[in-house]
GROMACS .gro file of C-alpha atoms in nm:
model
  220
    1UNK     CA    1   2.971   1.579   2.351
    2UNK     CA    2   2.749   1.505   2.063
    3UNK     CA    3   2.981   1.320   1.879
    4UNK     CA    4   2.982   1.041   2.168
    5UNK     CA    5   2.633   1.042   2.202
    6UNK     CA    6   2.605   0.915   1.825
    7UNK     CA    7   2.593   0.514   1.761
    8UNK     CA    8   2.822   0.520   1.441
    9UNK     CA    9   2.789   0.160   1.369
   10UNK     CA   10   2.637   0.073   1.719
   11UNK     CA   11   2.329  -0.038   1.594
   12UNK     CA   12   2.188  -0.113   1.952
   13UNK     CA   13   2.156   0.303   1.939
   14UNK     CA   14   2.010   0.303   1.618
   15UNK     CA   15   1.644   0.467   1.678
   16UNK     CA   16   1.331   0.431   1.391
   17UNK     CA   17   1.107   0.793   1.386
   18UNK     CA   18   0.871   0.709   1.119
   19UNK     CA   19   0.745   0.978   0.882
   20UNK     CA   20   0.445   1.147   0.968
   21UNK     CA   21   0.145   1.205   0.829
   22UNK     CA   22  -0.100   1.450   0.971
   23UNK     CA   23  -0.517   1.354   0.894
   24UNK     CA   24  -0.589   1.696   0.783
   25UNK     CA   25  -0.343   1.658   0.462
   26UNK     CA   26  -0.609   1.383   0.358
   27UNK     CA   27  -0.947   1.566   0.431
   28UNK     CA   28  -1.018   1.735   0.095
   29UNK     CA   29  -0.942   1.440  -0.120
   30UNK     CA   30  -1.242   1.321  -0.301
   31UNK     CA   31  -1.265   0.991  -0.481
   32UNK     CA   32  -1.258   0.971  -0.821
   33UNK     CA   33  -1.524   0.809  -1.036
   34UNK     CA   34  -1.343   0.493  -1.171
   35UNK     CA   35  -1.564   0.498  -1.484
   36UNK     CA   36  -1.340   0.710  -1.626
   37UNK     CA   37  -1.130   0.468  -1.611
   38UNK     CA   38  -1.321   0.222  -1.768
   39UNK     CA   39  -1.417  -0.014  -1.453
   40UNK     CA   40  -1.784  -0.068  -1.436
   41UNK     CA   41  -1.989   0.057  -1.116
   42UNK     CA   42  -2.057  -0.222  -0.846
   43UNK     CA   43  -1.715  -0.389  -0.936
   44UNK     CA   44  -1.430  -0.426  -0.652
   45UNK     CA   45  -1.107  -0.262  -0.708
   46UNK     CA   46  -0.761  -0.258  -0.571
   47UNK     CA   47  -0.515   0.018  -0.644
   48UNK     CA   48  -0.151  -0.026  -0.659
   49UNK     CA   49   0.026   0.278  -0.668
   50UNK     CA   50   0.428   0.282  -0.766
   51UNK     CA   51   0.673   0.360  -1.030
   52UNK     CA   52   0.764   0.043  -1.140
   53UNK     CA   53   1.067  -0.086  -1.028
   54UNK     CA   54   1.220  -0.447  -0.988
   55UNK     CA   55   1.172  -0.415  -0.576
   56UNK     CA   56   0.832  -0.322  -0.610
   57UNK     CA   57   0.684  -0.699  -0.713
   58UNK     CA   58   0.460  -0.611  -0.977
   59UNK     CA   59   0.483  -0.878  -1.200
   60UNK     CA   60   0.381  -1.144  -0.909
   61UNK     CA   61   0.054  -0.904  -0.861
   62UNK     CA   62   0.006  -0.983  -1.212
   63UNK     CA   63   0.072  -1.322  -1.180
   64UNK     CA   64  -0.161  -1.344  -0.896
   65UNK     CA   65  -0.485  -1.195  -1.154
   66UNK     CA   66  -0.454  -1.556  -1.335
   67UNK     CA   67  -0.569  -1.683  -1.023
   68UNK     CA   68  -0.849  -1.508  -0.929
   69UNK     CA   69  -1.137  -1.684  -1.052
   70UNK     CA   70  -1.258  -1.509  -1.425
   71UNK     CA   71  -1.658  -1.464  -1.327
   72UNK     CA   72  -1.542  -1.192  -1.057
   73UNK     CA   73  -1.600  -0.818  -1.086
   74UNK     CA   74  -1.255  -0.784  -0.959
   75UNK     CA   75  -1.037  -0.495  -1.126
   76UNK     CA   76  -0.674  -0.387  -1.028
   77UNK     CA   77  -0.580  -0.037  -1.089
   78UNK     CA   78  -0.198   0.013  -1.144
   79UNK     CA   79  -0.095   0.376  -1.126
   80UNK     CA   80   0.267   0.502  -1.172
   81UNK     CA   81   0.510   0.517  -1.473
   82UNK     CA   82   0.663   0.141  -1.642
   83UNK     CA   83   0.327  -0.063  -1.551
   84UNK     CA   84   0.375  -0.157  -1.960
   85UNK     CA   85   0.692  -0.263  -2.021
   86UNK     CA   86   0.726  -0.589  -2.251
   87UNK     CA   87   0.773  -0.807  -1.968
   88UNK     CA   88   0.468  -0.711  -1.752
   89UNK     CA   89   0.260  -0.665  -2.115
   90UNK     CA   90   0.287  -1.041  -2.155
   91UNK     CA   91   0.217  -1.135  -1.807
   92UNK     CA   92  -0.093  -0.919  -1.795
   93UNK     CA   93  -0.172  -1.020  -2.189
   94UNK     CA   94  -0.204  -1.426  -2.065
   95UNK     CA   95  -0.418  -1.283  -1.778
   96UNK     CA   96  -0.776  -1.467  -1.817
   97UNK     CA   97  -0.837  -1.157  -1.597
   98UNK     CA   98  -0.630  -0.890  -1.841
   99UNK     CA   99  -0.967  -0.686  -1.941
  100UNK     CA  100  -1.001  -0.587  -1.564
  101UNK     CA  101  -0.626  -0.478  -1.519
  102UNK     CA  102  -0.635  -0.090  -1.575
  103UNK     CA  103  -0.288   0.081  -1.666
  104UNK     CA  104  -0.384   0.460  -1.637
  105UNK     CA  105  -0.022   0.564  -1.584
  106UNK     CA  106   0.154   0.841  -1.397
  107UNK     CA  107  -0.144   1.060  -1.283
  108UNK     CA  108  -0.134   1.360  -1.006
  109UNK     CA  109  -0.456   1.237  -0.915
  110UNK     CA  110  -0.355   0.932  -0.742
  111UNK     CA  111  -0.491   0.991  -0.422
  112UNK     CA  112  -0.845   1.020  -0.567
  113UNK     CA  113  -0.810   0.700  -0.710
  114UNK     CA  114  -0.713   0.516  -0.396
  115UNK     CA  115  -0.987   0.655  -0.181
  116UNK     CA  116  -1.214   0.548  -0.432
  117UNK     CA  117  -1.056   0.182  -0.459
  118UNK     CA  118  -1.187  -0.085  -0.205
  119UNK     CA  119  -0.792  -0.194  -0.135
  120UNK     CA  120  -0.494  -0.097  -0.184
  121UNK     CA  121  -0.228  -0.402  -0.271
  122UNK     CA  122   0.125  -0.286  -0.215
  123UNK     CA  123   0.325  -0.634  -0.359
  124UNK     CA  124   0.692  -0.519  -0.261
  125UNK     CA  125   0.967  -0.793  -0.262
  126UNK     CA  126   1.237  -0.625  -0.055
  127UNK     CA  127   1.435  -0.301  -0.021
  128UNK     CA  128   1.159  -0.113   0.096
  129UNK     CA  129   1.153   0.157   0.370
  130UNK     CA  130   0.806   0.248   0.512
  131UNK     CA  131   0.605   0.285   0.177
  132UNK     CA  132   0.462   0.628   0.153
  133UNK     CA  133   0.200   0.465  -0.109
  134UNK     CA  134   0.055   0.271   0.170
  135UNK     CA  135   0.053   0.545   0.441
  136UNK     CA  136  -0.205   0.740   0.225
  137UNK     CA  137  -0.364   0.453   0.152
  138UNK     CA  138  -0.435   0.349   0.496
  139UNK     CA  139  -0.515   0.762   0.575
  140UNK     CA  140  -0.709   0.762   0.374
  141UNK     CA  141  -0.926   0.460   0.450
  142UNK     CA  142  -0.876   0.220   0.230
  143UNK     CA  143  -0.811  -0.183   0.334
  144UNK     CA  144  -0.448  -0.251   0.243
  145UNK     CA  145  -0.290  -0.630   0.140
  146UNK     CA  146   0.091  -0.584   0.163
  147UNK     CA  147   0.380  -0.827   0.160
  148UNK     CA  148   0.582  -0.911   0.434
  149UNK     CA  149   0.903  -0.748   0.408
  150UNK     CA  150   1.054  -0.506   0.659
  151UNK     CA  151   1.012  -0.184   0.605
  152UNK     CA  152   0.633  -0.197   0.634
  153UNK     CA  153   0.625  -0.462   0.935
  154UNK     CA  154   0.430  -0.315   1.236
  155UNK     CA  155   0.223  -0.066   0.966
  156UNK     CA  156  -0.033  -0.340   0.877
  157UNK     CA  157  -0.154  -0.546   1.157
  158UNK     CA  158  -0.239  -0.877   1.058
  159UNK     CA  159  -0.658  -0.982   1.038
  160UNK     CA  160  -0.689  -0.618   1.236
  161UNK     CA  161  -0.639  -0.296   0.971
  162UNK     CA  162  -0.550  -0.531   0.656
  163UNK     CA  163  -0.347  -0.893   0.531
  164UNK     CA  164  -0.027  -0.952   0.515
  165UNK     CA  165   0.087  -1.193   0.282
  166UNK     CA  166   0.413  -1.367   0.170
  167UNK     CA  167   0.621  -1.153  -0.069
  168UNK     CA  168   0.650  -1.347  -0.410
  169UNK     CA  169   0.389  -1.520  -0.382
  170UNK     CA  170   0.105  -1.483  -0.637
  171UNK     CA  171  -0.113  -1.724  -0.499
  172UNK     CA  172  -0.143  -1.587  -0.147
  173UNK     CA  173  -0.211  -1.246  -0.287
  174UNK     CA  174  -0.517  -1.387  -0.516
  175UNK     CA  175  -0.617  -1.539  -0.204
  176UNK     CA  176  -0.611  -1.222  -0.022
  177UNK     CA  177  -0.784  -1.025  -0.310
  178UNK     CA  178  -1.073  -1.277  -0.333
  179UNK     CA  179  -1.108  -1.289   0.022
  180UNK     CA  180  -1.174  -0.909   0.071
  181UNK     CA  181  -1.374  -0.897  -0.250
  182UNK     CA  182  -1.580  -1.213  -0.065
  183UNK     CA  183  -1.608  -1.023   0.292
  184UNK     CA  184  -1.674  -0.646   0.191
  185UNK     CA  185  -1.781  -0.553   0.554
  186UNK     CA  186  -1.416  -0.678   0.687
  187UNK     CA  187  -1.271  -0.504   0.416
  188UNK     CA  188  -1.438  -0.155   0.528
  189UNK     CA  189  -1.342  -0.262   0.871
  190UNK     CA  190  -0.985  -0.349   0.819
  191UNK     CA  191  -0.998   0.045   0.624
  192UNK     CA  192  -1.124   0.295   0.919
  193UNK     CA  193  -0.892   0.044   1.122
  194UNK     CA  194  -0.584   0.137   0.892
  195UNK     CA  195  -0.704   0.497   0.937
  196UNK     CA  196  -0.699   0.480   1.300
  197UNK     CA  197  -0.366   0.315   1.329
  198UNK     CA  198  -0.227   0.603   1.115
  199UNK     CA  199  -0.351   0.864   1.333
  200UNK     CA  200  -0.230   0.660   1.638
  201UNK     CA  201   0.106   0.534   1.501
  202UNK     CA  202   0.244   0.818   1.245
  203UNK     CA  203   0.047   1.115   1.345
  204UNK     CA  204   0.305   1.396   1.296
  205UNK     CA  205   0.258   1.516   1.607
  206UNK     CA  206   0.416   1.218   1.731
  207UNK     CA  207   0.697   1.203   1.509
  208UNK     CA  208   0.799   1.614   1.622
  209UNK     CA  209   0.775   1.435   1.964
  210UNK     CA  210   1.035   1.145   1.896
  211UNK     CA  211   1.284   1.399   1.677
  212UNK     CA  212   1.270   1.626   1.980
  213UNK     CA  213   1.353   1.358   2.268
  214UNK     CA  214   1.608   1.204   1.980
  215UNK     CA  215   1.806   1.505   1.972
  216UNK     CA  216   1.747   1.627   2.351
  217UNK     CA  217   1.912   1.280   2.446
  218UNK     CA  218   2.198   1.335   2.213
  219UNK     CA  219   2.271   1.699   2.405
  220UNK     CA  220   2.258   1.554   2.771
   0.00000   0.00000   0.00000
């Protein structure tokens, strides 16, 4: 009886039960002074949090620091392992911008350093499912510019809990950078908004909902 209940290549069956994340799991986390990472106090930072990998888009979010105009305090944070390979060292190295790109590596304290970023950039090109990275982010408060690409459609509303930009495109995330830097009020907006939407949208509760009626359906 199951068995016929399953789509197998019917993909007008096929059902989406996002991952979810429960507030409490974010309560404790406090944010980390970013001195200690070298970025001056008063200066706006984005985080980007990934292990580098070709779907992930990092080299057009370094691409996009050339255009951000030099005279702003604007610093990107890149946390995860590869952020220094050759390839990205020479984008980030013709950077007029480079001495306010931060490489601090793998670290376990991640999630400090995103609550304690103004926004969270997420620059993915394709091949993404719903980005864990940006789920905490957006728990946890913090504006988030992401590309447009499927797997996070529907996470980040557009002008409501963040941006959404074009994927590869380096100028339209400089633009988006500058403009949050430019409009910090929207950008603290556009965070408890993110927050919200994750407690709405991917509260766990709501995903143990879904997985129950999911396989209720498949035993009727």
């Amino acid at each position: 009886h199951i068995q016929g209940n399953m789509f197998f290549g019917d993909k007008n069956k096929a059902v989406t039960i996002n991952k979810g994340h429960d507030p409490d799991w974010y309560a404790s986390i406090e944010p980390l002074d970013l001195t200690e990472l070298g970025i001056p106090r008063g200066a706006f930072t984005l985080a980007c949090v990934a292990n580098n990998r070709r779907m992930k888009g990092i080299p057009y979010l370094l691409e996009a620091t050339h255009r951000i105009p030099v005279e702003l305090p604007i610093h990107l944070i890149l946390v995860g392992n590869g952020m220094d390979i050759p390839p990205l060292r020479k984008i980030r190295q013709r950077s007029p911008n480079r001495a306010k790109i931060h490489l601090p590596g793998f670290r376990k304290d991640a999630l400090q350093i995103v609550k304690a970023a103004d926004a969270f950039v997420l620059p993915s090109i394709k091949g993404e499912a719903t980005t864990k990275a940006l789920l905490e982010a957006m728990s946890l408060g913090v504006a988030p510019i992401i590309t447009d690409i499927s797997g996070n459609r529907g996470v980040v509303l557009q002008q409501e809990n963040g941006l959404v930009v074009p994927a590869r495109d380096p100028a339209q995330l400089a633009r988006a950078m500058v403009y949050l830097y430019e409009h910090p009020e929207l950008c603290r907006e556009y965070g408890e908004k993110a927050s919200e939407h994750i407690r709405r949208r991917f509260h766990i509760d709501r995903t143990v909902s879904e997985l129950k009626s999911f396989y209720e359906a498949l035993l009727r």
